[in-house]
CSV table of C-alpha atoms in Angstrom, one decimal:
chain,number,residue,atom,x,y,z
A,10,MET,CA,-40.1,44.4,-5.6
A,11,GLN,CA,-36.7,42.7,-5.9
A,12,VAL,CA,-33.8,42.7,-3.5
A,13,PHE,CA,-30.5,41.6,-4.7
A,14,SER,CA,-27.9,40.0,-2.4
A,15,SER,CA,-24.6,38.5,-3.3
A,16,PHE,CA,-22.9,35.7,-1.4
A,17,PRO,CA,-21.2,32.4,-2.2
A,18,VAL,CA,-23.5,29.3,-2.3
A,19,ARG,CA,-22.4,25.8,-1.5
A,20,SER,CA,-23.0,23.3,-4.3
A,21,SER,CA,-22.4,19.6,-4.6
A,22,GLN,CA,-18.9,20.4,-5.8
A,23,GLY,CA,-18.2,22.6,-2.7
A,24,LEU,CA,-18.3,26.3,-2.1
A,25,SER,CA,-18.4,28.3,-5.4
A,26,ASP,CA,-15.6,30.8,-5.8
A,27,VAL,CA,-18.0,33.1,-7.6
A,28,SER,CA,-20.7,35.1,-5.8
A,29,VAL,CA,-24.1,34.6,-7.2
A,30,VAL,CA,-27.0,37.1,-7.2
A,31,VAL,CA,-30.1,36.0,-5.4
A,32,ALA,CA,-33.3,37.8,-6.1
A,33,ILE,CA,-35.8,38.0,-3.2
A,34,LEU,CA,-39.2,38.0,-4.8
A,35,CYS,CA,-41.3,38.1,-1.6
A,36,GLY,CA,-41.0,34.3,-1.4
A,37,MET,CA,-41.3,34.5,2.4
A,38,ASP,CA,-44.2,36.9,2.7
A,39,ASP,CA,-46.2,37.4,5.8
A,40,LYS,CA,-48.6,34.6,4.9
A,41,SER,CA,-45.8,32.1,4.3
A,42,PHE,CA,-44.1,33.1,7.6
A,43,TRP,CA,-47.2,32.5,9.6
A,44,ALA,CA,-47.9,29.3,7.8
A,45,LEU,CA,-44.5,28.0,9.1
A,46,MET,CA,-45.2,29.3,12.6
A,47,ASN,CA,-48.7,27.7,12.7
A,48,LYS,CA,-47.2,24.3,11.7
A,49,LEU,CA,-44.4,24.7,14.2
A,50,SER,CA,-46.9,25.4,17.0
A,51,CYS,CA,-48.6,22.0,16.5
A,52,ARG,CA,-45.6,19.8,15.6
A,53,PRO,CA,-45.1,16.8,17.9
A,54,GLY,CA,-42.0,16.2,19.8
A,55,ASP,CA,-39.8,18.4,22.1
A,56,ARG,CA,-38.4,21.8,21.2
A,57,HIS,CA,-35.2,20.3,19.7
A,58,GLU,CA,-37.3,18.1,17.4
A,59,ARG,CA,-39.6,20.9,16.4
A,60,LEU,CA,-36.6,23.2,15.5
A,61,GLU,CA,-35.1,20.4,13.5
A,62,TRP,CA,-38.3,20.3,11.5
A,63,LEU,CA,-38.1,24.0,10.9
A,64,ARG,CA,-34.5,23.8,9.8
A,65,GLY,CA,-35.6,21.2,7.3
A,66,GLU,CA,-38.3,23.4,6.0
A,67,LEU,CA,-35.9,26.3,5.5
A,68,ARG,CA,-33.3,24.1,3.9
A,69,ARG,CA,-35.8,23.2,1.2
A,70,ARG,CA,-36.4,26.8,0.3
A,71,PRO,CA,-34.2,29.3,-1.6
A,72,VAL,CA,-31.4,30.4,0.6
A,73,ALA,CA,-32.6,34.1,0.5
A,74,GLU,CA,-35.8,33.1,2.2
A,75,GLY,CA,-33.9,32.5,5.4
A,76,ALA,CA,-33.1,36.2,5.6
A,77,GLU,CA,-36.8,37.0,4.8
A,78,PHE,CA,-37.9,34.6,7.6
A,79,GLN,CA,-35.6,36.3,10.1
A,80,ALA,CA,-36.7,39.8,9.1
A,81,ARG,CA,-40.3,38.8,9.7
A,82,LEU,CA,-39.5,37.0,13.0
A,83,GLU,CA,-37.7,40.1,14.3
A,84,ALA,CA,-40.6,42.3,13.3
A,85,ALA,CA,-43.2,40.1,15.0
A,86,CYS,CA,-41.1,40.0,18.2
A,87,ALA,CA,-40.7,43.8,18.2
A,88,ALA,CA,-44.4,44.2,18.3
A,89,VAL,CA,-44.6,42.2,21.5
A,90,ALA,CA,-42.6,44.8,23.5
A,91,THR,CA,-45.5,46.5,25.3
A,92,GLY,CA,-45.7,47.5,28.9
A,93,ALA,CA,-48.8,45.3,29.5
A,94,LEU,CA,-47.0,42.2,28.2
A,95,TRP,CA,-43.9,43.0,30.2
A,96,ARG,CA,-46.1,43.0,33.3
A,97,ALA,CA,-47.9,39.8,32.4
A,98,VAL,CA,-44.7,37.9,31.7
A,99,GLY,CA,-43.1,39.2,34.9
A,100,ARG,CA,-46.2,38.0,36.8
A,101,ILE,CA,-46.0,34.5,35.3
A,102,GLU,CA,-42.3,34.2,35.9
A,103,GLY,CA,-42.4,35.4,39.5
A,104,GLY,CA,-40.5,38.6,38.7
A,105,LEU,CA,-37.7,36.7,37.1
A,106,CYS,CA,-38.1,38.0,33.6
A,107,SER,CA,-34.9,39.9,32.4
A,108,ASP,CA,-34.6,42.0,29.3
A,109,ASP,CA,-33.2,38.9,27.5
A,110,GLY,CA,-35.9,36.7,29.0
A,111,PHE,CA,-38.6,39.0,27.6
A,112,ASP,CA,-36.9,38.8,24.1
A,113,TYR,CA,-37.0,35.0,24.4
A,114,PHE,CA,-40.7,35.2,25.5
A,115,ALA,CA,-41.5,37.1,22.4
A,116,LEU,CA,-39.9,34.3,20.3
A,117,TRP,CA,-41.9,31.8,22.2
A,118,LEU,CA,-45.1,33.7,21.6
A,119,VAL,CA,-44.5,33.9,17.9
A,120,ALA,CA,-44.0,30.2,17.9
A,121,GLN,CA,-47.4,29.6,19.4
A,122,GLY,CA,-48.9,30.5,16.0
A,123,GLN,CA,-50.7,33.5,14.5
A,124,GLU,CA,-54.0,33.1,16.3
A,125,THR,CA,-52.5,33.0,19.8
A,126,TYR,CA,-50.0,35.7,18.9
A,127,GLN,CA,-52.6,38.1,17.8
A,128,ALA,CA,-54.9,37.3,20.6
A,129,VAL,CA,-52.2,38.0,23.2
A,130,LEU,CA,-51.2,41.3,21.5
A,131,ALA,CA,-54.8,42.4,21.6
A,132,ASP,CA,-55.2,41.4,25.2
A,133,PRO,CA,-52.2,40.2,27.3
A,134,ASP,CA,-54.7,38.5,29.6
A,135,ALA,CA,-55.3,36.0,26.8
A,136,LEU,CA,-52.1,34.3,28.0
A,137,ALA,CA,-54.4,32.7,30.5
A,138,ASP,CA,-56.0,30.7,27.7
A,139,VAL,CA,-52.6,29.2,26.6
A,140,ALA,CA,-52.4,25.6,27.8
A,141,GLU,CA,-48.6,25.8,28.3
A,142,VAL,CA,-49.1,28.9,30.6
A,143,ARG,CA,-51.9,27.3,32.6
A,144,ALA,CA,-49.7,24.3,33.2
A,145,LEU,CA,-47.3,26.5,35.1
A,146,ALA,CA,-49.9,27.9,37.5
A,147,GLY,CA,-49.5,26.9,41.2
A,148,ARG,CA,-45.9,25.6,40.7
A,149,HIS,CA,-42.7,27.4,41.7
A,150,THR,CA,-40.4,28.4,38.9
A,151,ARG,CA,-37.8,26.0,40.4
A,152,GLU,CA,-40.1,23.1,39.4
A,153,TRP,CA,-40.3,24.2,35.7
A,154,CYS,CA,-38.4,22.1,33.2
A,155,ASP,CA,-36.4,24.1,30.6
A,156,ASP,CA,-38.9,23.3,27.9
A,157,GLU,CA,-41.8,24.6,30.1
A,158,TRP,CA,-40.5,28.1,30.4
A,159,PRO,CA,-42.5,30.5,28.1
A,160,GLU,CA,-39.2,31.5,26.4
A,161,TRP,CA,-37.5,30.1,23.3
A,162,GLU,CA,-34.1,31.6,22.6
A,163,GLU,CA,-33.0,29.0,20.2
A,164,LEU,CA,-35.7,29.9,17.6
A,165,ASP,CA,-33.7,33.1,17.0
A,166,TYR,CA,-30.8,31.1,15.6
A,167,VAL,CA,-32.4,28.7,13.2
A,168,ALA,CA,-32.5,30.8,10.1
A,169,GLN,CA,-28.9,31.9,10.5
A,170,GLU,CA,-27.7,28.3,11.0
A,171,VAL,CA,-29.4,27.2,7.8
A,172,PHE,CA,-28.2,30.3,5.9
A,173,ASP,CA,-24.6,29.7,7.0
A,174,GLU,CA,-24.9,26.0,6.1
A,175,LEU,CA,-26.1,26.7,2.6
A,176,THR,CA,-23.8,29.5,1.8
A,177,GLY,CA,-20.7,28.2,3.6
A,178,GLN,CA,-20.5,31.4,5.8
A,179,GLU,CA,-20.1,29.5,9.1
A,180,ASP,CA,-16.9,31.5,10.0
A,181,ASP,CA,-18.2,35.0,9.4
A,182,CYS,CA,-20.1,35.4,12.8
A,183,GLY,CA,-23.3,36.0,10.9
A,184,GLU,CA,-22.1,39.0,9.0
A,185,ALA,CA,-23.4,37.9,5.6
A,186,PHE,CA,-26.7,36.7,7.1
A,187,TYR,CA,-27.5,39.9,8.9
A,188,GLU,CA,-26.5,42.0,5.8
A,189,ALA,CA,-29.1,40.0,3.9
A,190,VAL,CA,-31.7,40.5,6.7
A,191,GLU,CA,-31.1,44.3,6.6
A,192,ALA,CA,-31.4,44.3,2.8
A,193,VAL,CA,-34.9,42.8,3.3
A,194,GLN,CA,-35.9,45.3,6.0
A,195,GLU,CA,-34.7,48.2,4.0
A,196,THR,CA,-37.4,47.4,1.3
A,197,TRP,CA,-40.3,47.7,3.8
A,198,VAL,CA,-42.3,50.8,4.4
A,199,PRO,CA,-43.2,50.9,8.1
A,200,GLU,CA,-46.9,50.0,7.8
A,201,GLU,CA,-46.0,46.9,5.7
A,202,GLU,CA,-43.4,45.4,8.0
A,203,ILE,CA,-45.8,42.8,9.4
A,204,ASP,CA,-49.4,42.2,9.7
A,205,THR,CA,-50.1,42.6,13.4
A,206,ILE,CA,-52.9,44.1,15.5
A,207,GLU,CA,-52.2,46.8,18.1
A,208,ALA,CA,-52.5,46.0,21.7
A,209,THR,CA,-55.6,47.4,23.2
A,210,ALA,CA,-55.7,49.7,26.1
A,211,ARG,CA,-57.5,47.2,28.3
A,212,ALA,CA,-56.2,47.6,31.8
A,213,GLY,CA,-54.8,44.8,33.9
A,214,THR,CA,-54.5,41.0,33.5
A,215,PRO,CA,-57.0,39.7,36.1
A,216,ARG,CA,-56.9,36.1,34.9
A,217,ILE,CA,-53.2,35.9,34.8
A,218,ASP,CA,-53.0,37.6,38.3
A,219,ALA,CA,-55.4,34.9,39.6
A,220,LEU,CA,-53.4,32.1,38.1
A,221,PHE,CA,-50.1,33.5,39.4
A,222,PRO,CA,-50.8,35.3,42.7
A,223,VAL,CA,-47.9,37.3,44.1
A,224,GLU,CA,-47.6,35.3,47.2
A,225,ALA,CA,-47.3,32.0,45.2
A,226,SER,CA,-44.6,33.5,43.0
A,227,SER,CA,-42.3,34.8,45.7
């Protein structure tokens, strides 16, 4: 399947006056997306350094793959929005998880790599196995450093930043980028959007509850 998007592309001579047609040939398929997330999850350095690595990876790919990356990122995050995970994240964060905060948690979870992501979707109590979560247990949220919060808002902006840089669209408030993302999404049939597993109906998160008791969170 091909998706055609038109937008100016910056060359060594500057921004071309002529729009070029870019064919998306499934270059950023599900396997490629998770390969990037798996590598991101084990990169050394702080979050800023890891995002800079991801920017470099996207810069080396055809510009249209940035839109495909974002489409798959959004689909993976959408699958995280279950009641059981809302409860688990609220417990971890001492009741401080807002709607935006949960969106940022979803981004953080995707960035943990495919194995962790799928395990947590299948059983939210599997968050108790994540080292970064266990490191927060017994500590008040006031003691958490910014990079320790299980939230990663900045991941949501990387693909657009690279797309805008490569196409010279920095001043259009992301309009061209999100048009390209929507063009990708429109080619998907629902069951092919992303390879995830459904959350099971297992009740409760006893291990998370033990790590983050209510009295310690308040």
